[in-house]
CSV table of C-alpha atoms in Angstrom, one decimal:
chain,number,residue,atom,x,y,z
A,1,GLY,CA,10.6,-2.6,-7.2
A,2,GLU,CA,12.6,-5.2,-5.7
A,3,SER,CA,11.4,-8.5,-4.2
A,4,VAL,CA,8.8,-8.2,-1.2
A,5,GLY,CA,7.2,-10.5,1.1
A,6,LEU,CA,8.5,-12.4,4.6
A,7,HIS,CA,5.7,-15.4,3.9
A,8,LEU,CA,6.8,-17.2,1.1
A,9,PRO,CA,4.5,-19.5,-1.0
A,10,THR,CA,5.6,-23.9,0.3
A,11,LEU,CA,4.6,-26.0,-2.7
A,12,SER,CA,4.5,-30.0,-1.6
A,13,VAL,CA,4.6,-32.7,-3.8
A,14,GLN,CA,4.9,-36.4,-3.4
A,15,GLU,CA,8.7,-37.8,-5.0
A,16,GLY,CA,8.3,-38.8,-7.7
A,17,ASP,CA,5.2,-36.1,-9.3
A,18,ASN,CA,5.8,-33.2,-11.5
A,19,SER,CA,5.9,-29.8,-9.9
A,20,ILE,CA,4.5,-26.3,-11.4
A,21,ILE,CA,6.3,-23.2,-9.2
A,22,ASN,CA,4.4,-19.7,-11.2
A,23,CYS,CA,5.5,-16.7,-10.4
A,24,ALA,CA,4.1,-13.3,-11.8
A,25,TYR,CA,6.5,-10.4,-13.3
A,26,SER,CA,6.1,-6.9,-12.8
A,27,ASN,CA,7.1,-5.2,-15.8
A,28,SER,CA,5.3,-5.3,-19.0
A,29,ALA,CA,8.5,-4.4,-20.9
A,30,SER,CA,10.7,-7.1,-19.4
A,31,ASP,CA,12.0,-9.5,-22.2
A,32,TYR,CA,14.9,-12.2,-19.9
A,33,PHE,CA,13.4,-14.1,-17.4
A,34,ILE,CA,15.5,-16.6,-15.6
A,35,TRP,CA,14.5,-19.7,-12.6
A,36,TYR,CA,16.9,-20.0,-9.5
A,37,LYS,CA,17.2,-22.4,-6.8
A,38,GLN,CA,18.3,-21.8,-3.7
A,39,GLU,CA,19.4,-24.1,-0.4
A,40,SER,CA,19.7,-23.3,2.5
A,41,GLY,CA,23.2,-21.0,3.1
A,42,LYS,CA,23.7,-20.9,-0.8
A,43,GLY,CA,23.7,-18.8,-3.4
A,44,PRO,CA,21.2,-19.0,-6.2
A,45,GLN,CA,21.7,-21.3,-8.4
A,46,PHE,CA,21.0,-20.7,-12.2
A,47,ILE,CA,18.1,-23.0,-13.9
A,48,ILE,CA,16.6,-21.9,-17.1
A,49,ASP,CA,16.2,-19.1,-18.9
A,50,ILE,CA,14.4,-17.7,-21.5
A,51,ARG,CA,13.7,-14.7,-23.8
A,52,SER,CA,10.2,-12.8,-24.8
A,53,ASN,CA,10.3,-13.9,-28.3
A,54,MET,CA,9.8,-17.6,-27.3
A,55,ASP,CA,6.9,-19.4,-25.1
A,56,LYS,CA,8.8,-22.4,-23.7
A,57,ARG,CA,12.4,-23.4,-23.1
A,58,GLN,CA,13.2,-26.9,-22.0
A,59,GLY,CA,16.3,-28.1,-20.3
A,60,GLN,CA,17.0,-31.7,-18.2
A,61,ARG,CA,13.8,-32.0,-16.0
A,62,VAL,CA,12.7,-28.7,-16.2
A,63,THR,CA,10.6,-26.3,-18.7
A,64,VAL,CA,9.5,-22.8,-18.8
A,65,LEU,CA,6.4,-21.7,-20.0
A,66,LEU,CA,6.0,-17.7,-20.6
A,67,ASN,CA,2.7,-16.3,-21.2
A,68,LYS,CA,3.7,-12.2,-21.7
A,69,THR,CA,0.1,-11.2,-22.2
A,70,VAL,CA,-0.9,-12.4,-18.2
A,71,LYS,CA,2.9,-11.6,-17.5
A,72,HIS,CA,3.1,-15.4,-16.2
A,73,LEU,CA,6.7,-17.1,-16.0
A,74,SER,CA,6.1,-21.3,-14.6
A,75,LEU,CA,9.0,-23.7,-13.9
A,76,GLN,CA,7.8,-26.9,-14.5
A,77,ILE,CA,10.1,-30.2,-12.7
A,78,ALA,CA,9.0,-33.7,-13.8
A,79,ALA,CA,9.3,-36.2,-11.1
A,80,THR,CA,10.4,-34.5,-8.6
A,81,GLN,CA,13.5,-35.8,-6.2
A,82,PRO,CA,14.2,-35.2,-3.1
A,83,GLY,CA,16.7,-33.2,-3.9
A,84,ASP,CA,14.4,-30.7,-5.8
A,85,SER,CA,14.0,-29.2,-2.0
A,86,ALA,CA,14.5,-25.8,-1.9
A,87,VAL,CA,13.3,-22.3,-2.5
A,88,TYR,CA,12.6,-21.3,-6.4
A,89,PHE,CA,12.9,-17.6,-7.3
A,90,CYS,CA,12.0,-15.9,-10.9
A,91,ALA,CA,13.9,-12.8,-12.4
A,92,GLU,CA,13.3,-10.6,-14.6
A,93,ALA,CA,14.7,-7.7,-16.6
A,94,ALA,CA,14.1,-6.0,-19.7
A,95,ASP,CA,16.6,-4.6,-22.5
A,96,GLY,CA,19.6,-6.0,-20.6
A,97,ASN,CA,19.0,-4.1,-17.3
A,98,LYS,CA,19.9,-5.4,-14.0
A,99,LEU,CA,17.5,-8.6,-12.5
A,100,VAL,CA,15.0,-7.8,-10.6
A,101,PHE,CA,13.8,-11.1,-7.8
A,102,GLY,CA,10.1,-12.2,-7.0
A,103,ALA,CA,9.4,-13.2,-3.6
A,104,GLY,CA,9.5,-17.3,-4.2
A,105,THR,CA,8.5,-20.5,-3.6
A,106,ILE,CA,9.3,-23.0,-0.7
A,107,LEU,CA,9.3,-26.7,-2.9
A,108,ARG,CA,9.0,-29.6,-0.1
A,109,VAL,CA,9.4,-32.7,-1.6
A,110,LYS,CA,7.6,-35.9,0.2
A,111,SER,CA,9.3,-39.0,-0.4
J,1,ASP,CA,37.2,-23.8,-9.6
J,2,THR,CA,35.9,-21.6,-11.9
J,3,GLY,CA,32.6,-20.0,-10.7
J,4,VAL,CA,31.9,-16.6,-9.0
J,5,SER,CA,33.6,-16.3,-5.8
J,6,GLN,CA,33.4,-14.4,-2.5
J,7,ASP,CA,35.1,-13.2,0.8
J,8,PRO,CA,34.4,-13.4,3.0
J,9,ARG,CA,32.0,-16.2,3.4
J,10,HIS,CA,30.8,-14.8,7.4
J,11,LYS,CA,31.2,-11.6,9.0
J,12,ILE,CA,30.5,-10.6,12.3
J,13,THR,CA,31.4,-7.3,13.6
J,14,LYS,CA,30.4,-4.7,16.1
J,15,ARG,CA,28.0,-1.8,14.9
J,16,GLY,CA,30.0,1.0,13.9
J,17,GLN,CA,32.6,-0.7,12.6
J,18,ASN,CA,33.2,-0.9,8.7
J,19,VAL,CA,33.2,-4.2,6.6
J,20,THR,CA,34.4,-4.2,3.0
J,21,PHE,CA,33.5,-7.4,1.1
J,22,ARG,CA,34.5,-9.4,-1.8
J,23,CYS,CA,34.2,-10.5,-5.2
J,24,ASP,CA,35.8,-12.3,-7.9
J,25,PRO,CA,33.6,-12.7,-10.9
J,26,ILE,CA,33.8,-15.1,-13.8
J,27,SER,CA,36.4,-14.3,-15.9
J,28,GLU,CA,35.1,-13.3,-18.8
J,29,HIS,CA,32.0,-11.7,-17.8
J,30,ASN,CA,31.7,-8.1,-18.0
J,31,ARG,CA,28.8,-7.8,-15.7
J,32,LEU,CA,29.0,-7.9,-12.2
J,33,TYR,CA,26.0,-7.5,-9.4
J,34,TRP,CA,25.5,-6.6,-5.6
J,35,TYR,CA,22.2,-7.7,-4.5
J,36,ARG,CA,21.1,-8.2,-0.6
J,37,GLN,CA,19.4,-10.8,1.0
J,38,THR,CA,18.3,-11.5,4.4
J,39,LEU,CA,15.4,-14.3,5.3
J,40,GLY,CA,12.6,-14.8,3.8
J,41,GLN,CA,13.1,-12.5,1.5
J,42,GLY,CA,14.1,-12.4,-2.6
J,43,PRO,CA,17.5,-10.8,-3.7
J,44,GLU,CA,17.3,-7.4,-3.7
J,45,PHE,CA,19.5,-5.4,-6.0
J,46,LEU,CA,22.0,-2.8,-4.4
J,47,THR,CA,24.2,-2.2,-7.7
J,48,TYR,CA,25.8,-3.8,-11.1
J,49,PHE,CA,28.9,-2.6,-12.9
J,50,GLN,CA,29.6,-2.8,-16.7
J,51,ASN,CA,33.2,-2.9,-16.4
J,52,GLU,CA,34.1,-1.0,-14.3
J,53,ALA,CA,31.2,1.6,-15.2
J,54,GLN,CA,28.9,1.1,-11.9
J,55,LEU,CA,26.1,1.6,-13.8
J,56,GLU,CA,23.1,1.9,-11.5
J,57,LYS,CA,22.9,2.2,-7.7
J,58,SER,CA,19.6,1.2,-5.6
J,59,ARG,CA,17.6,4.5,-4.5
J,60,LEU,CA,16.8,2.5,-1.3
J,61,LEU,CA,21.1,2.4,-0.8
J,62,SER,CA,22.4,4.0,1.7
J,63,ASP,CA,25.6,6.5,1.4
J,64,ARG,CA,27.0,4.7,3.9
J,65,PHE,CA,27.8,1.7,1.2
J,66,SER,CA,29.5,2.3,-1.5
J,67,ALA,CA,31.1,-0.2,-4.7
J,68,GLU,CA,33.7,-0.3,-7.1
J,69,ARG,CA,35.3,-2.4,-9.9
J,70,PRO,CA,38.2,-0.1,-10.5
J,71,LYS,CA,39.5,-3.2,-13.5
J,72,GLY,CA,36.7,-4.0,-14.5
J,73,SER,CA,37.6,-7.3,-12.7
J,74,PHE,CA,37.1,-8.1,-9.0
J,75,SER,CA,34.5,-5.6,-7.1
J,76,THR,CA,34.9,-4.6,-3.4
J,77,LEU,CA,31.6,-3.4,-1.5
J,78,GLU,CA,31.6,-1.7,1.3
J,79,ILE,CA,29.7,-1.0,4.7
J,80,GLN,CA,30.5,1.8,6.5
J,81,ARG,CA,28.9,2.4,10.0
J,82,THR,CA,27.6,-0.4,10.6
J,83,GLU,CA,24.0,-0.9,11.4
J,84,GLN,CA,22.4,-4.2,13.1
J,85,GLY,CA,20.2,-3.6,10.5
J,86,ASP,CA,22.6,-4.5,8.1
J,87,SER,CA,22.9,-7.9,8.7
J,88,ALA,CA,21.9,-9.9,5.4
J,89,MET,CA,23.5,-12.0,2.9
J,90,TYR,CA,25.2,-10.1,0.4
J,91,LEU,CA,25.5,-12.0,-3.2
J,92,CYS,CA,27.7,-11.3,-6.2
J,93,ALA,CA,26.9,-12.1,-9.1
J,94,SER,CA,28.0,-12.0,-12.9
J,95,SER,CA,27.2,-12.3,-16.7
J,96,LEU,CA,27.8,-11.1,-19.6
J,97,ARG,CA,25.1,-8.9,-21.1
J,98,ASP,CA,22.1,-10.2,-21.6
J,99,SER,CA,22.5,-13.5,-20.4
J,100,GLY,CA,22.0,-15.1,-17.1
J,101,ALA,CA,23.7,-14.0,-13.6
J,102,PHE,CA,25.5,-16.9,-12.0
J,103,PHE,CA,25.7,-15.8,-7.9
J,104,GLY,CA,28.3,-16.5,-5.4
J,105,GLN,CA,28.0,-18.3,-2.0
J,106,GLY,CA,27.3,-15.2,-0.4
J,107,THR,CA,29.3,-13.4,2.2
J,108,ARG,CA,26.9,-13.4,5.9
J,109,LEU,CA,27.4,-10.3,7.9
J,110,THR,CA,26.7,-10.0,11.1
J,111,VAL,CA,26.2,-6.7,12.8
J,112,VAL,CA,26.2,-7.1,16.6
């Protein structure tokens, strides 16, 4: 189903530390996953994606890990910066169909 | 700017009025999505198009909502007889099939 939840979990990290944001997805048929970053008042920004034939994908300072066995997705951000502070959403899609979003996690970076 | 463009960015309307939003996708993208987002929640799927064909419409969407993409390029989302519960951010995204969706900045609707 579509995203639910009024109270987003919050992750607080010190600037320079690594961040790990987790997401449990719901549909075992999902074969495509995306992480988005959303700053206040803006639309979601594409960060990185991964398909189900992979278990790890790296970008610039970000790594996405996929564990299909337990339907778990994580986003790792290396050397977290104040500009990384935002709400992070995972999204899933099955067989080229619509993207369904998870509930989101607030990342707060302390200087 | 070649990203997804939405217009207007903000809309305040009185309850009972009709509103229409426009989305211009990235030009080569054949898929266009509409989502709605309220404070503290993730984007909620409304509907999506592949070219001009509307492939799916959320069963949560009332008959007051209608979307079109007449030439497979820009899209409009109309809400008739707006209610206070319609107040939200309306997000548009576009993609190629089987690839990441890129979002616009959204239209914030306030129904008073």
